[in-house]
């Protein structure tokens, strides 16, 4: 049985990756921060208490990616075959308010883990969650050879992590990859990222609980994909003969305005009546246009996104309508079921695994 160690397991990607790896038969270990309230909601459906004598394959360990000693101890203790480093201060706007903290957590944490792998003489393969934000103001479409022009403390921190990953690969022969992922979203997306902020607002407006939605720059364009598709790409990167870096995206970009059209239009509303601009959501330096050229991943990883923009928005609006206690139009869900090849298989595997360990 392969063992994986995931930092950022409680986040959007960490939770989908955990489902994916458990369904593939892995033993999964995750690092979780101590908080004064529960912060593992995205994992609750997978967690089993070892005290019940269940067949447990998901283990959570307290830790923090700010602590080298803690990371070293965990790598020695768990002896993972694969390490997925997903933990970060991941909000671009927040990185302007907390630039040095973001540099430490989002940038330096990567060298802490790489150094722990090297010192422990670990055979673990390493995945670094690099970001399309590193391309910043570089002209679209962006691919693996596009020069980086970072436009935020977050992007600068990710760029440090990107280069140190390459350095440990070249200098020490570690199997270490950068997945340069474009924006990916889901019903589990953090509530302050623009997609989720919009789909939650649509549900709250339909429910009569919200009148206005305050946003920043509506002209920014992003290549938005579906998070479960992207965790598969992370895993594929660690299954290759040689470690390499890959751009992952859909190859299709839309503006925030188009996102509003799609989300409000789906429930028959005109967003112009609800949306207001609040300049506090503007960034000191904006990234105008991110569009992936994922040809390398298509050819070498045989990876393809299954869910595209319109389906993604509908899946998210449906989920937020349900959370708001409203019957969802359902189209998002049926699109998902019809078009997302393997979704059923994956869900069945997770379900039977859960039954097996109950
Ligand atoms: P997310 O939902 O914000 O999750 C971040 C995770 O990091 C959470 O589990 C969080 O724990 C954990 N974390 C933060 N600071 C930590 C610390 N000091 N010690 C331990 N854990 C810490 O992010 P995501 O969307 O899943 O993204 C995963 C990774 O991919 C991030 O590195 C992000 O920067 C990168 N990325 C994301 C995208 C995207 O579009 N989603 C695109 C490119 C790259 P808590 O739950 O306790 O807060
Ligand atoms: O912003 C604009 C905003 O915060 C998208 C992270 O996962 O993807 C994410 O970073 C766009 C920006 O994501 C609001 O100015 C307008 O142009 O959803 P976002 P992001 O900054 O692209 C990358 C790839 C990552 O790596 C990051 O970790 O939407 N926008 N109005 C707004 N954005 C927010 N958050 N809130 C608004 O009110």
Short mmCIF file of C-alpha atoms and ligand atoms in Angstrom, two decimals:
data_model
loop_
_atom_site.label_atom_id
_atom_site.label_comp_id
_atom_site.label_asym_id
_atom_site.label_seq_id
_atom_site.Cartn_x
_atom_site.Cartn_y
_atom_site.Cartn_z
CA UNK A 1 0.00 0.00 0.00
CA UNK A 2 1.47 3.38 -1.03
CA UNK A 3 1.63 6.15 1.57
CA UNK A 4 0.99 9.81 0.83
CA UNK A 5 1.60 12.81 3.08
CA UNK A 6 -0.50 15.88 2.30
CA UNK A 7 0.05 19.37 3.68
CA UNK A 8 -3.06 21.54 3.38
CA UNK A 9 -5.29 18.46 3.65
CA UNK A 10 -8.15 20.52 5.12
CA UNK A 11 -8.25 22.85 2.09
CA UNK A 12 -10.25 22.54 -1.13
CA UNK A 13 -7.59 20.59 -3.05
CA UNK A 14 -6.43 18.60 -0.02
CA UNK A 15 -9.91 17.17 0.52
CA UNK A 16 -10.39 16.14 -3.13
CA UNK A 17 -6.88 14.69 -3.31
CA UNK A 18 -7.54 12.66 -0.15
CA UNK A 19 -10.70 11.17 -1.71
CA UNK A 20 -8.82 10.44 -4.91
CA UNK A 21 -5.87 8.73 -3.20
CA UNK A 22 -8.05 6.71 -0.79
CA UNK A 23 -10.02 5.47 -3.77
CA UNK A 24 -6.71 4.39 -5.35
CA UNK A 25 -5.88 2.35 -2.25
CA UNK A 26 -3.35 4.71 -0.62
CA UNK A 27 -2.79 5.22 3.08
CA UNK A 28 -3.15 8.98 3.48
CA UNK A 29 -1.53 11.14 6.17
CA UNK A 30 -2.41 14.80 6.48
CA UNK A 31 -1.05 17.73 8.44
CA UNK A 32 -3.71 19.73 10.20
CA UNK A 33 -3.31 23.01 12.12
CA UNK A 34 -4.49 23.25 15.67
CA UNK A 35 -7.38 25.72 15.79
CA UNK A 36 -9.78 26.76 18.51
CA UNK A 37 -12.68 25.50 16.40
CA UNK A 38 -12.98 22.44 14.17
CA UNK A 39 -11.35 23.04 10.77
CA UNK A 40 -11.73 19.62 9.16
CA UNK A 41 -15.27 19.99 7.71
CA UNK A 42 -14.08 19.18 4.18
CA UNK A 43 -12.76 15.81 5.44
CA UNK A 44 -15.46 14.80 7.89
CA UNK A 45 -17.12 12.40 5.43
CA UNK A 46 -13.83 10.46 5.13
CA UNK A 47 -12.50 10.45 8.66
CA UNK A 48 -12.77 7.31 10.81
CA UNK A 49 -11.83 7.17 14.48
CA UNK A 50 -9.02 4.60 14.98
CA UNK A 51 -10.36 3.94 18.51
CA UNK A 52 -13.38 2.20 16.98
CA UNK A 53 -11.17 -0.56 15.59
CA UNK A 54 -12.09 0.41 12.02
CA UNK A 55 -9.85 -0.25 9.03
CA UNK A 56 -8.40 3.23 9.02
CA UNK A 57 -6.42 4.58 6.07
CA UNK A 58 -6.64 8.31 6.77
CA UNK A 59 -4.47 9.72 9.56
CA UNK A 60 -4.37 13.35 10.67
CA UNK A 61 -1.33 14.81 12.46
CA UNK A 62 -1.11 18.19 14.14
CA UNK A 63 1.55 20.34 12.57
CA UNK A 64 2.42 23.59 10.89
CA UNK A 65 4.38 24.28 7.74
CA UNK A 66 6.12 27.08 9.62
CA UNK A 67 7.96 24.50 11.72
CA UNK A 68 10.95 22.64 10.22
CA UNK A 69 11.30 20.27 13.18
CA UNK A 70 7.68 19.21 12.97
CA UNK A 71 7.91 18.53 9.22
CA UNK A 72 11.14 16.52 9.67
CA UNK A 73 9.62 14.42 12.43
CA UNK A 74 6.51 13.66 10.36
CA UNK A 75 8.52 12.64 7.29
CA UNK A 76 10.68 10.32 9.39
CA UNK A 77 7.66 8.89 11.20
CA UNK A 78 5.32 8.41 8.22
CA UNK A 79 7.97 7.42 5.61
CA UNK A 80 5.73 8.56 2.73
CA UNK A 81 6.19 7.50 -0.90
CA UNK A 82 4.63 10.76 -2.11
CA UNK A 83 4.39 14.20 -0.53
CA UNK A 84 1.85 16.72 -1.83
CA UNK A 85 2.68 20.20 -0.53
CA UNK A 86 -0.62 22.08 -0.81
CA UNK A 87 -0.59 24.18 2.37
CA UNK A 88 -0.26 27.92 1.85
CA UNK A 89 -1.67 31.32 2.63
CA UNK A 90 -3.44 31.03 -0.72
CA UNK A 91 -5.38 34.31 -1.04
CA UNK A 92 -3.78 36.83 -3.41
CA UNK A 93 -5.57 39.92 -2.03
CA UNK A 94 -4.70 38.92 1.56
CA UNK A 95 -1.02 38.58 0.60
CA UNK A 96 -0.86 42.37 0.15
CA UNK A 97 -1.96 42.76 3.79
CA UNK A 98 0.33 39.97 5.10
CA UNK A 99 3.31 40.02 2.73
CA UNK A 100 6.04 38.72 5.07
CA UNK A 101 3.77 36.07 6.60
CA UNK A 102 2.83 34.93 3.07
CA UNK A 103 6.52 34.79 2.13
CA UNK A 104 7.19 32.55 5.12
CA UNK A 105 4.19 30.22 4.84
CA UNK A 106 3.72 30.10 1.06
CA UNK A 107 7.38 30.43 0.03
CA UNK A 108 9.79 29.18 2.70
CA UNK A 109 7.64 26.19 3.71
CA UNK A 110 8.68 24.47 0.48
CA UNK A 111 12.38 24.54 1.32
CA UNK A 112 11.58 23.31 4.84
CA UNK A 113 9.99 20.18 3.35
CA UNK A 114 12.63 19.66 0.65
CA UNK A 115 15.37 19.97 3.25
CA UNK A 116 13.57 17.49 5.51
CA UNK A 117 13.31 15.01 2.60
CA UNK A 118 17.01 15.44 1.78
CA UNK A 119 18.23 15.14 5.37
CA UNK A 120 16.08 12.07 6.05
CA UNK A 121 17.39 10.43 2.86
CA UNK A 122 13.73 9.89 2.03
CA UNK A 123 12.70 8.31 -1.28
CA UNK A 124 9.48 10.39 -1.29
CA UNK A 125 8.36 12.02 -4.54
CA UNK A 126 7.46 15.68 -4.00
CA UNK A 127 4.67 17.78 -5.54
CA UNK A 128 4.80 21.58 -5.21
CA UNK A 129 1.52 23.48 -5.63
CA UNK A 130 2.78 26.17 -7.97
CA UNK A 131 0.41 28.71 -9.43
CA UNK A 132 -0.52 30.50 -12.64
CA UNK A 133 -0.27 33.70 -10.55
CA UNK A 134 3.50 33.39 -11.10
CA UNK A 135 2.91 34.40 -14.76
CA UNK A 136 1.35 37.65 -13.55
CA UNK A 137 1.41 40.16 -16.38
CA UNK A 138 2.99 37.83 -18.99
CA UNK A 139 0.96 37.76 -22.23
CA UNK A 140 -1.53 34.90 -22.60
CA UNK A 141 -1.60 32.03 -23.31
CA UNK A 142 0.95 30.94 -20.69
CA UNK A 143 2.88 27.66 -20.82
CA UNK A 144 5.89 26.02 -19.12
CA UNK A 145 8.40 28.24 -20.99
CA UNK A 146 6.58 31.57 -20.49
CA UNK A 147 8.76 33.98 -18.42
CA UNK A 148 7.27 34.78 -15.01
CA UNK A 149 6.16 38.33 -14.12
CA UNK A 150 4.66 38.00 -10.61
CA UNK A 151 2.34 40.80 -9.46
CA UNK A 152 1.74 40.08 -5.75
CA UNK A 153 3.55 38.95 -2.59
CA UNK A 154 1.68 35.65 -3.03
CA UNK A 155 3.03 35.17 -6.56
CA UNK A 156 6.56 36.16 -5.48
CA UNK A 157 6.42 33.61 -2.64
CA UNK A 158 5.18 30.89 -5.03
CA UNK A 159 8.01 31.77 -7.40
CA UNK A 160 10.58 31.20 -4.63
CA UNK A 161 8.97 27.81 -3.94
CA UNK A 162 8.96 26.99 -7.68
CA UNK A 163 12.69 27.68 -8.08
CA UNK A 164 13.76 25.94 -4.90
CA UNK A 165 11.83 22.85 -6.05
CA UNK A 166 13.75 22.90 -9.34
CA UNK A 167 16.99 23.49 -7.46
CA UNK A 168 16.54 20.41 -5.24
CA UNK A 169 15.65 18.36 -8.31
CA UNK A 170 18.74 19.49 -10.23
CA UNK A 171 21.15 19.72 -7.29
CA UNK A 172 20.22 16.69 -5.19
CA UNK A 173 18.38 14.48 -7.67
CA UNK A 174 15.08 14.57 -5.76
CA UNK A 175 11.95 13.58 -7.67
CA UNK A 176 10.33 17.01 -7.26
CA UNK A 177 7.72 18.56 -9.60
CA UNK A 178 5.94 21.85 -9.96
CA UNK A 179 2.30 21.66 -10.98
CA UNK A 180 1.59 25.16 -12.32
CA UNK A 181 -2.16 25.12 -11.83
CA UNK A 182 -4.54 27.73 -13.15
CA UNK A 183 -7.59 28.66 -11.04
CA UNK A 184 -9.68 25.65 -10.07
CA UNK A 185 -12.94 25.84 -8.19
CA UNK A 186 -15.68 23.69 -6.71
CA UNK A 187 -18.48 23.74 -4.14
CA UNK A 188 -15.66 23.34 -1.58
CA UNK A 189 -13.88 26.53 -2.69
CA UNK A 190 -13.13 29.05 0.07
CA UNK A 191 -15.97 31.57 0.40
CA UNK A 192 -13.85 34.66 -0.37
CA UNK A 193 -12.58 33.59 -3.80
CA UNK A 194 -14.57 35.27 -6.54
CA UNK A 195 -16.34 32.20 -7.97
CA UNK A 196 -17.68 31.00 -4.63
CA UNK A 197 -18.42 34.54 -3.47
CA UNK A 198 -20.66 34.92 -6.53
CA UNK A 199 -22.36 31.50 -6.37
CA UNK A 200 -23.09 31.90 -2.64
CA UNK A 201 -24.52 35.36 -3.28
CA UNK A 202 -26.76 34.01 -6.05
CA UNK A 203 -28.21 31.47 -3.61
CA UNK A 204 -28.61 34.05 -0.82
CA UNK A 205 -30.34 36.49 -3.22
CA UNK A 206 -32.71 33.76 -4.47
CA UNK A 207 -33.43 32.89 -0.82
CA UNK A 208 -34.23 36.55 -0.12
CA UNK A 209 -31.39 36.85 2.43
CA UNK A 210 -29.09 39.24 0.52
CA UNK A 211 -29.77 42.29 -1.62
CA UNK A 212 -26.40 43.30 -3.01
CA UNK A 213 -23.07 41.74 -3.87
CA UNK A 214 -19.94 43.89 -3.53
CA UNK A 215 -17.07 43.03 -5.86
CA UNK A 216 -13.81 44.52 -7.22
CA UNK A 217 -12.41 44.33 -10.76
CA UNK A 218 -14.96 42.74 -13.11
CA UNK A 219 -12.67 42.80 -16.17
CA UNK A 220 -10.04 40.31 -14.93
CA UNK A 221 -9.97 37.13 -17.00
CA UNK A 222 -9.17 33.70 -15.58
CA UNK A 223 -8.91 30.11 -16.83
CA UNK A 224 -11.32 28.48 -14.36
CA UNK A 225 -11.40 24.66 -14.07
CA UNK A 226 -12.90 22.07 -11.73
CA UNK A 227 -10.79 21.08 -8.69
CA UNK A 228 -11.42 17.27 -8.80
CA UNK A 229 -9.98 17.22 -12.34
CA UNK A 230 -6.88 19.03 -11.14
CA UNK A 231 -6.02 16.70 -8.23
CA UNK A 232 -5.83 13.86 -10.74
CA UNK A 233 -3.19 15.86 -12.62
CA UNK A 234 -1.18 16.27 -9.38
CA UNK A 235 -1.12 12.51 -8.92
CA UNK A 236 -0.22 11.86 -12.57
CA UNK A 237 2.81 14.16 -12.24
CA UNK A 238 4.22 11.92 -9.51
CA UNK A 239 3.71 8.73 -11.58
CA UNK A 240 6.06 9.68 -14.46
CA UNK A 241 9.53 8.24 -15.07
CA UNK A 242 11.18 11.62 -14.59
CA UNK A 243 10.17 14.60 -12.51
CA UNK A 244 9.07 17.57 -14.64
CA UNK A 245 6.95 20.70 -14.35
CA UNK A 246 3.50 20.97 -15.95
CA UNK A 247 0.95 23.69 -16.66
CA UNK A 248 -2.62 22.56 -15.85
CA UNK A 249 -5.67 24.48 -17.08
CA UNK A 250 -8.60 24.25 -19.46
CA UNK A 251 -7.28 26.51 -22.26
CA UNK A 252 -10.39 28.71 -21.99
CA UNK A 253 -10.59 32.08 -20.19
CA UNK A 254 -13.56 34.18 -19.05
CA UNK A 255 -13.98 37.53 -17.31
CA UNK A 256 -15.57 38.02 -13.88
CA UNK A 257 -18.38 39.75 -15.82
CA UNK A 258 -18.97 36.54 -17.83
CA UNK A 259 -18.98 34.58 -14.60
CA UNK A 260 -21.73 36.87 -13.32
CA UNK A 261 -23.70 36.42 -16.57
CA UNK A 262 -23.50 32.65 -16.24
CA UNK A 263 -24.25 32.36 -12.50
CA UNK A 264 -27.12 34.89 -12.28
CA UNK A 265 -28.45 33.90 -15.72
CA UNK A 266 -28.73 30.27 -14.56
CA UNK A 267 -31.38 31.27 -11.99
CA UNK A 268 -33.02 33.81 -14.31
CA UNK A 269 -31.64 36.98 -12.68
CA UNK A 270 -29.90 40.05 -14.15
CA UNK A 271 -26.74 40.67 -12.08
CA UNK A 272 -26.67 44.39 -12.94
CA UNK A 273 -29.50 44.85 -10.45
CA UNK A 274 -27.53 43.34 -7.56
CA UNK A 275 -23.81 43.90 -8.08
CA UNK A 276 -22.03 46.97 -6.65
CA UNK A 277 -18.34 47.84 -6.86
CA UNK A 278 -16.35 48.27 -3.66
CA UNK A 279 -12.79 49.46 -4.31
CA UNK A 280 -11.53 47.64 -1.23
CA UNK A 281 -11.56 44.50 -3.37
CA UNK A 282 -9.18 46.03 -5.93
CA UNK A 283 -5.58 44.86 -5.67
CA UNK A 284 -2.57 47.24 -5.70
CA UNK A 285 -1.40 45.34 -8.80
CA UNK A 286 -3.89 43.20 -10.72
CA UNK A 287 -3.31 40.20 -12.97
CA UNK A 288 -5.49 40.93 -15.99
CA UNK A 289 -5.46 37.82 -18.12
CA UNK A 290 -4.49 34.23 -17.31
CA UNK A 291 -5.07 31.57 -19.95
CA UNK A 292 -3.38 28.17 -19.88
CA UNK A 293 -1.69 26.46 -22.77
CA UNK A 294 -1.82 22.93 -21.27
CA UNK A 295 -0.58 21.06 -24.37
CA UNK A 296 2.35 19.46 -22.53
CA UNK A 297 0.03 17.94 -19.90
CA UNK A 298 -2.43 16.78 -22.58
CA UNK A 299 0.36 15.02 -24.50
CA UNK A 300 2.56 13.67 -21.71
CA UNK A 301 0.21 13.06 -18.79
CA UNK A 302 -2.72 12.16 -21.05
CA UNK A 303 -4.69 14.49 -18.80
CA UNK A 304 -7.81 16.36 -19.94
CA UNK A 305 -10.22 18.59 -18.01
CA UNK A 306 -13.68 17.01 -17.98
CA UNK A 307 -15.67 19.97 -16.66
CA UNK A 308 -15.63 23.36 -18.41
CA UNK A 309 -16.74 26.87 -17.47
CA UNK A 310 -20.52 26.67 -17.88
CA UNK A 311 -20.81 23.28 -16.16
CA UNK A 312 -18.51 24.43 -13.37
CA UNK A 313 -20.64 27.50 -12.62
CA UNK A 314 -23.82 25.42 -12.63
CA UNK A 315 -22.34 22.77 -10.32
CA UNK A 316 -21.35 25.51 -7.87
CA UNK A 317 -24.67 27.40 -8.03
CA UNK A 318 -26.58 24.12 -7.52
CA UNK A 319 -24.48 23.26 -4.49
CA UNK A 320 -24.96 26.70 -2.93
CA UNK A 321 -28.70 26.64 -3.60
CA UNK A 322 -28.83 23.30 -1.79
CA UNK A 323 -26.80 24.67 1.11
CA UNK A 324 -29.22 27.59 1.33
CA UNK A 325 -32.02 25.05 1.72
CA UNK A 326 -33.45 25.65 -1.76
CA UNK A 327 -34.17 23.05 -4.41
CA UNK A 328 -31.46 23.40 -7.02
CA UNK A 329 -32.37 23.70 -10.71
CA UNK A 330 -30.36 20.49 -10.94
CA UNK A 331 -28.82 21.06 -14.32
CA UNK A 332 -25.34 21.40 -12.83
CA UNK A 333 -25.69 18.08 -11.08
CA UNK A 334 -27.01 16.26 -14.13
CA UNK A 335 -24.28 17.77 -16.29
CA UNK A 336 -21.78 16.49 -13.79
CA UNK A 337 -23.26 13.02 -13.77
CA UNK A 338 -23.62 12.79 -17.54
CA UNK A 339 -20.39 14.32 -18.65
CA UNK A 340 -17.89 13.74 -15.90
CA UNK A 341 -16.58 10.37 -16.98
CA UNK A 342 -15.45 8.37 -14.02
CA UNK A 343 -17.28 10.55 -11.53
CA UNK A 344 -19.69 7.75 -10.75
CA UNK A 345 -16.90 5.24 -10.58
CA UNK A 346 -14.94 7.46 -8.24
CA UNK A 347 -17.94 8.19 -6.04
CA UNK A 348 -18.81 4.47 -5.94
CA UNK A 349 -15.27 3.65 -4.91
CA UNK A 350 -15.34 6.24 -2.15
CA UNK A 351 -18.75 5.00 -1.00
CA UNK A 352 -17.73 1.35 -0.91
CA UNK A 353 -14.48 2.24 0.80
CA UNK A 354 -16.42 4.15 3.43
CA UNK A 355 -18.78 1.22 3.93
CA UNK A 356 -15.82 -1.13 4.21
CA UNK A 357 -14.23 0.91 6.96
CA UNK A 358 -17.35 1.68 8.92
P1 LIG B 1 -6.97 26.46 0.43
O1 LIG B 1 -8.35 25.92 0.28
O2 LIG B 1 -6.77 27.88 0.85
O3 LIG B 1 -6.21 25.52 1.47
C1 LIG B 1 -4.99 25.88 2.05
C2 LIG B 1 -4.58 24.82 3.05
O4 LIG B 1 -3.34 25.21 3.66
C3 LIG B 1 -5.59 24.62 4.22
O5 LIG B 1 -5.63 23.25 4.53
C4 LIG B 1 -4.93 25.40 5.34
O6 LIG B 1 -5.31 24.97 6.63
C5 LIG B 1 -3.47 25.05 5.08
N1 LIG B 1 -2.52 25.93 5.76
C6 LIG B 1 -2.40 27.27 5.63
N2 LIG B 1 -1.42 27.74 6.41
C7 LIG B 1 -0.90 26.65 7.06
C8 LIG B 1 0.13 26.46 8.02
N3 LIG B 1 0.85 27.48 8.48
N4 LIG B 1 0.40 25.21 8.45
C9 LIG B 1 -0.32 24.15 8.00
N5 LIG B 1 -1.33 24.27 7.10
C10 LIG B 1 -1.61 25.50 6.64
O7 LIG B 1 -6.14 26.27 -0.91
P2 LIG B 1 -6.48 25.35 -2.20
O8 LIG B 1 -7.35 26.13 -3.12
O9 LIG B 1 -6.86 24.00 -1.76
O10 LIG B 1 -5.04 25.31 -2.90
C11 LIG B 1 -4.07 24.33 -2.56
C12 LIG B 1 -2.69 24.85 -2.94
O11 LIG B 1 -2.64 25.09 -4.33
C13 LIG B 1 -2.28 26.15 -2.27
O12 LIG B 1 -0.89 26.09 -2.08
C14 LIG B 1 -2.60 27.21 -3.31
O13 LIG B 1 -1.78 28.34 -3.12
C15 LIG B 1 -2.26 26.45 -4.57
N6 LIG B 1 -2.99 26.84 -5.79
C16 LIG B 1 -4.35 26.91 -5.75
C17 LIG B 1 -5.03 27.20 -6.92
C18 LIG B 1 -6.54 27.25 -6.95
O14 LIG B 1 -7.08 27.81 -7.91
N7 LIG B 1 -7.22 26.67 -5.97
C19 LIG B 1 -4.31 27.42 -8.12
C20 LIG B 1 -2.93 27.31 -8.10
C21 LIG B 1 -2.27 27.00 -6.92
P3 LIG B 1 -6.64 25.55 7.36
O15 LIG B 1 -7.78 24.74 6.80
O16 LIG B 1 -6.36 25.29 8.79
O17 LIG B 1 -6.73 26.99 7.00
O1 LIG B 2 -9.74 36.38 -7.87
C1 LIG B 2 -11.22 39.44 -9.20
C2 LIG B 2 -9.82 39.51 -8.64
O2 LIG B 2 -9.44 35.73 -5.49
C3 LIG B 2 -9.97 36.17 -9.25
C4 LIG B 2 -6.08 31.50 -5.75
O3 LIG B 2 -6.57 30.18 -5.67
O4 LIG B 2 -6.09 31.42 -8.15
C5 LIG B 2 -6.60 32.13 -7.03
O5 LIG B 2 -6.18 33.47 -7.06
C6 LIG B 2 -10.16 37.51 -9.94
C7 LIG B 2 -9.09 38.54 -9.57
O6 LIG B 2 -8.52 34.26 -7.33
C8 LIG B 2 -13.44 40.19 -6.44
O7 LIG B 2 -9.31 40.84 -8.67
C9 LIG B 2 -13.18 40.84 -8.49
O8 LIG B 2 -8.67 39.22 -10.72
O9 LIG B 2 -10.93 34.32 -6.97
P1 LIG B 2 -9.73 35.16 -6.82
P2 LIG B 2 -7.02 34.62 -7.79
O10 LIG B 2 -6.55 35.91 -7.25
O11 LIG B 2 -6.97 34.43 -9.27
C10 LIG B 2 -4.65 31.39 -8.25
C11 LIG B 2 -4.29 30.57 -9.46
C12 LIG B 2 -4.01 30.95 -7.00
O12 LIG B 2 -2.92 30.35 -7.03
C13 LIG B 2 -4.57 31.46 -5.72
O13 LIG B 2 -4.15 30.64 -4.63
O14 LIG B 2 -11.40 38.06 -9.51
N1 LIG B 2 -12.25 39.88 -8.26
N2 LIG B 2 -13.92 41.04 -7.40
C14 LIG B 2 -12.38 39.46 -7.00
N3 LIG B 2 -11.73 38.51 -6.30
C15 LIG B 2 -12.11 38.29 -5.01
N4 LIG B 2 -11.47 37.34 -4.29
N5 LIG B 2 -13.13 38.99 -4.43
C16 LIG B 2 -13.84 39.95 -5.09
O15 LIG B 2 -14.73 40.57 -4.56
#
